[in-house]
Structure formats: C-alpha cells, structure tokens
C-alpha cells in the first residue's frame, strides 16, 4: 500500500478529507449536501454564477433538494458554493457531475468533462481521487481523465486515483434517493477501487465495486438502453392496438398478472429527460466506433422520437371527427415536463408536440403546475395557464401529456369537449390516444 493511499483512506475514515463536487445540478447538489451532512468539508463548484449565487443565498437549484437542507449546511460551514476555480486546491476528492449532451452530429460532447479535468490539473498539487459520475461512453474515464493527467506527469496509484461511478438519480422519486440507491463503482486500478468505495460508503448504503471503469460505464448505458428499448416496444404495441381497436392499457393489465417472465413498461407520448433519450445514443456511437451496428437501439430511438408526431396525428384525427380543422383550433396541453411532479423540461416530448401543433396553425396553450414558462424554438417565452383558473370547456381539444398528481381527472374529463389521454389518466374514458 502506498503512503498517499493510506493517508487518503485515513482522511476519509476520519472525515478529514475535503470533497469537491464539480457541477451542482440534479446529480451534483444532492451529492454535495449528502457529504456535508455526513460531516465532510464540501466544496460545490459550478461555472454558473446564477446557480452559485442562489445557493450562497440558501436557495436550492433543484426540486429534489430543499432550501432548508442547503441552508443548514451553509450555516454550519460544511458546504460552500463557488465558481472560483482556486477553491479546488483545498480538496482531496473530486467528483465530476457535469452535463454530457450530444452535439449536433449526435456524438458525445465531453467538453465539460475536459474542462473539469483541466481545472483540477491547474489547481491540485497533491494526491487526489477523481470520480466521474457524468454519463458517457465506455472508455471515456480513461481517455478524458487518466491519460491526460498521466501525460501531464501525475503518477497512477501515487498521486492519482481514478474511478467511474454512474449517477442513478431519478428526479421526483420519493422512495429511492442518493443514500438508498445502490451505487456501482469501477476504477482504473485496485487502489482506485478501494478509495472510491471508501468514499461512497460514507453516504451510500450499498456500493457495488466492479473490476473496471469500462464495466461501470457500460452498466449505466445498459440500464437506460434496456428501458429505452422496452418503452419503444410498448409504444409500437400501443400503435398496433390502436389500429386493431384494442385497449393497450387493459391488455397490459392482463399481461401483468403473469407472475414471471413479464416486466411492465408503459407507452406514452415519447421519452424525455437526460438519460433515456440520450444514453442509448452514446452506446450506439461507441458501437459504431467498433464497426458494430446496433439495430435494436436505432429502431427504438426511431420509434420513441416519432411518438410526438403520432400524438399530433391523433389530435388532428379527433378534431376532424369533431368537424374542426387543426388550423385555428384551440388546444390545451396538460403537462410540459417529461415526467410527473417535476419541473424538468429536458427532451420533453410535450415540447415537440407543442411546436408541431403550432406549425399546423393551432392556438396552443398549456397548463403545468411545475412549469410557469418555457422558451419555444423561436426563443420566445411562453407562459402557461394556471391550473386554478383554466376553463377546459373553452378548448376544442385537451391533451393529457404528463400525469401530474395535481390534475383532477374527473373535472377535466367532465368539462373537456374532446380529450386525448396519452397516459391512461382517465380510466375507461374515450377517446384515448392508445385505445
């Protein structure tokens, strides 16, 4: 065992290690607060001055983290939010939780990871543990962290310990949160795995070490690609059932009674969030680098990305049946966020449905208790109608897109002249998208 490894292990065990979390979004902020609440001095670093200012004022920047928890850790001095790179010099452990989107060519954009590593390299002058949590392709941890730092003179297992531990945040989930969600961790060396495990065991109930960063990276992509493909299958079956005039929801309820060999996934208007729409594309890109074409992934992406158009087509059909043209019709979208009871608009299919209906000439309004406004494709801010004042009967068509708990379905179904239900929120009420 190297001296630096033992020093770091001792610091972690005695809570004398300083933790730096780079990126204070849905993943980073809960992680930073969790470490602070366990007694670790924690530095939260983010390049967004607005986010840092809000946090310094005791205001959380994500729904799943209360202001009270942030304020408590600020007041006791265990958490600080900063955009000053120099503060990273005080840390022993660095956890990177920055965005990893796709670029215009649908290739991984690792710009933020690269920038984070460069910041660490400029500021840190002692042995450090670096853990990447941002979702990316197999091999990225070595390419973006290990190799550049080794090339810069850092010695693996002496000055440098590198891990990948994929985030498993599920926004809005009241049952599984940071502490009780099992955490996979891979390292570039045995020493890295041991240190990474020691770190995360301070805040996570169950840590699952795996043999390499590649296994950990692949596991995250496998999890979400599995979900993407199964949702796509159900979306396709919902379209088939609609064509055959069979209720997909009753069919799913029947199939779910089998106690083995069946796992339920529900159809819907499309997929949203950062994970399900994007993670399979990382895997598909990496597969192509290895001269491998994944037909399942490509087909699933095609089906899921086409679902907003299917919803619009159904809306046009329902309006036609009511002897109304979509051009000039008043349409109300219920729900803009990609899933229930959160304010996250990332990749939300509701946005695509909104834009397509507008393009066809409809007068589109929306109601979402979690989304006060959003920017459309023309960069124009669109404001929603308050749930307390919306008059459903004034619209030619109401489309249920997000199954928010605040929506009173009996009231909506009673007042709406025409109702399009993409989430089976109004049981046994026709017309539905998938009925």
PDB file of N, CA and C in Angstrom, residues 15 27 38 59 97 150 183 217 251 295 323 399 420 425:
ATOM      1  N   UNK A  15     -13.217  11.560   8.328  1.00  0.00           N
ATOM      2  CA  UNK A  15     -13.965  12.699   7.773  1.00  0.00           C
ATOM      3  C   UNK A  15     -13.120  13.967   7.685  1.00  0.00           C
ATOM      4  N   UNK A  27     -27.689  16.029 -10.132  1.00  0.00           N
ATOM      5  CA  UNK A  27     -26.815  14.989  -9.585  1.00  0.00           C
ATOM      6  C   UNK A  27     -25.885  15.559  -8.526  1.00  0.00           C
ATOM      7  N   UNK A  38     -22.853  14.398   6.304  1.00  0.00           N
ATOM      8  CA  UNK A  38     -22.103  13.345   6.995  1.00  0.00           C
ATOM      9  C   UNK A  38     -20.857  13.886   7.685  1.00  0.00           C
ATOM     10  N   UNK A  59     -30.782  29.102  -1.375  1.00  0.00           N
ATOM     11  CA  UNK A  59     -31.875  28.623  -2.222  1.00  0.00           C
ATOM     12  C   UNK A  59     -31.410  27.442  -3.064  1.00  0.00           C
ATOM     13  N   UNK A  97     -19.714  15.911 -11.918  1.00  0.00           N
ATOM     14  CA  UNK A  97     -21.137  15.682 -12.228  1.00  0.00           C
ATOM     15  C   UNK A  97     -21.616  16.739 -13.221  1.00  0.00           C
ATOM     16  N   UNK A 150      -1.890  11.537 -16.568  1.00  0.00           N
ATOM     17  CA  UNK A 150      -0.640  10.763 -16.607  1.00  0.00           C
ATOM     18  C   UNK A 150       0.336  11.415 -17.578  1.00  0.00           C
ATOM     19  N   UNK A 183     -25.031   1.828  -5.578  1.00  0.00           N
ATOM     20  CA  UNK A 183     -24.112   2.581  -6.442  1.00  0.00           C
ATOM     21  C   UNK A 183     -22.999   1.702  -6.976  1.00  0.00           C
ATOM     22  N   UNK A 217     -19.077   2.059 -16.747  1.00  0.00           N
ATOM     23  CA  UNK A 217     -19.623   2.917 -17.811  1.00  0.00           C
ATOM     24  C   UNK A 217     -20.676   2.173 -18.627  1.00  0.00           C
ATOM     25  N   UNK A 251     -54.904  -4.507 -21.967  1.00  0.00           N
ATOM     26  CA  UNK A 251     -54.017  -5.594 -22.389  1.00  0.00           C
ATOM     27  C   UNK A 251     -52.808  -5.691 -21.469  1.00  0.00           C
ATOM     28  N   UNK A 295     -29.012  -2.605 -34.161  1.00  0.00           N
ATOM     29  CA  UNK A 295     -30.325  -2.411 -34.772  1.00  0.00           C
ATOM     30  C   UNK A 295     -31.400  -2.118 -33.731  1.00  0.00           C
ATOM     31  N   UNK A 323     -65.437  17.743 -36.733  1.00  0.00           N
ATOM     32  CA  UNK A 323     -65.657  18.705 -37.819  1.00  0.00           C
ATOM     33  C   UNK A 323     -64.935  20.027 -37.569  1.00  0.00           C
ATOM     34  N   UNK A 399     -55.251  17.731 -24.368  1.00  0.00           N
ATOM     35  CA  UNK A 399     -54.354  16.579 -24.495  1.00  0.00           C
ATOM     36  C   UNK A 399     -53.621  16.372 -23.173  1.00  0.00           C
ATOM     37  N   UNK A 420     -57.797  13.826 -25.260  1.00  0.00           N
ATOM     38  CA  UNK A 420     -56.797  12.901 -25.780  1.00  0.00           C
ATOM     39  C   UNK A 420     -55.893  12.518 -24.617  1.00  0.00           C
ATOM     40  N   UNK A 425     -54.731   8.354 -17.803  1.00  0.00           N
ATOM     41  CA  UNK A 425     -55.084   9.053 -16.574  1.00  0.00           C
ATOM     42  C   UNK A 425     -56.587   9.018 -16.313  1.00  0.00           C
TER      43      UNK A 425
END
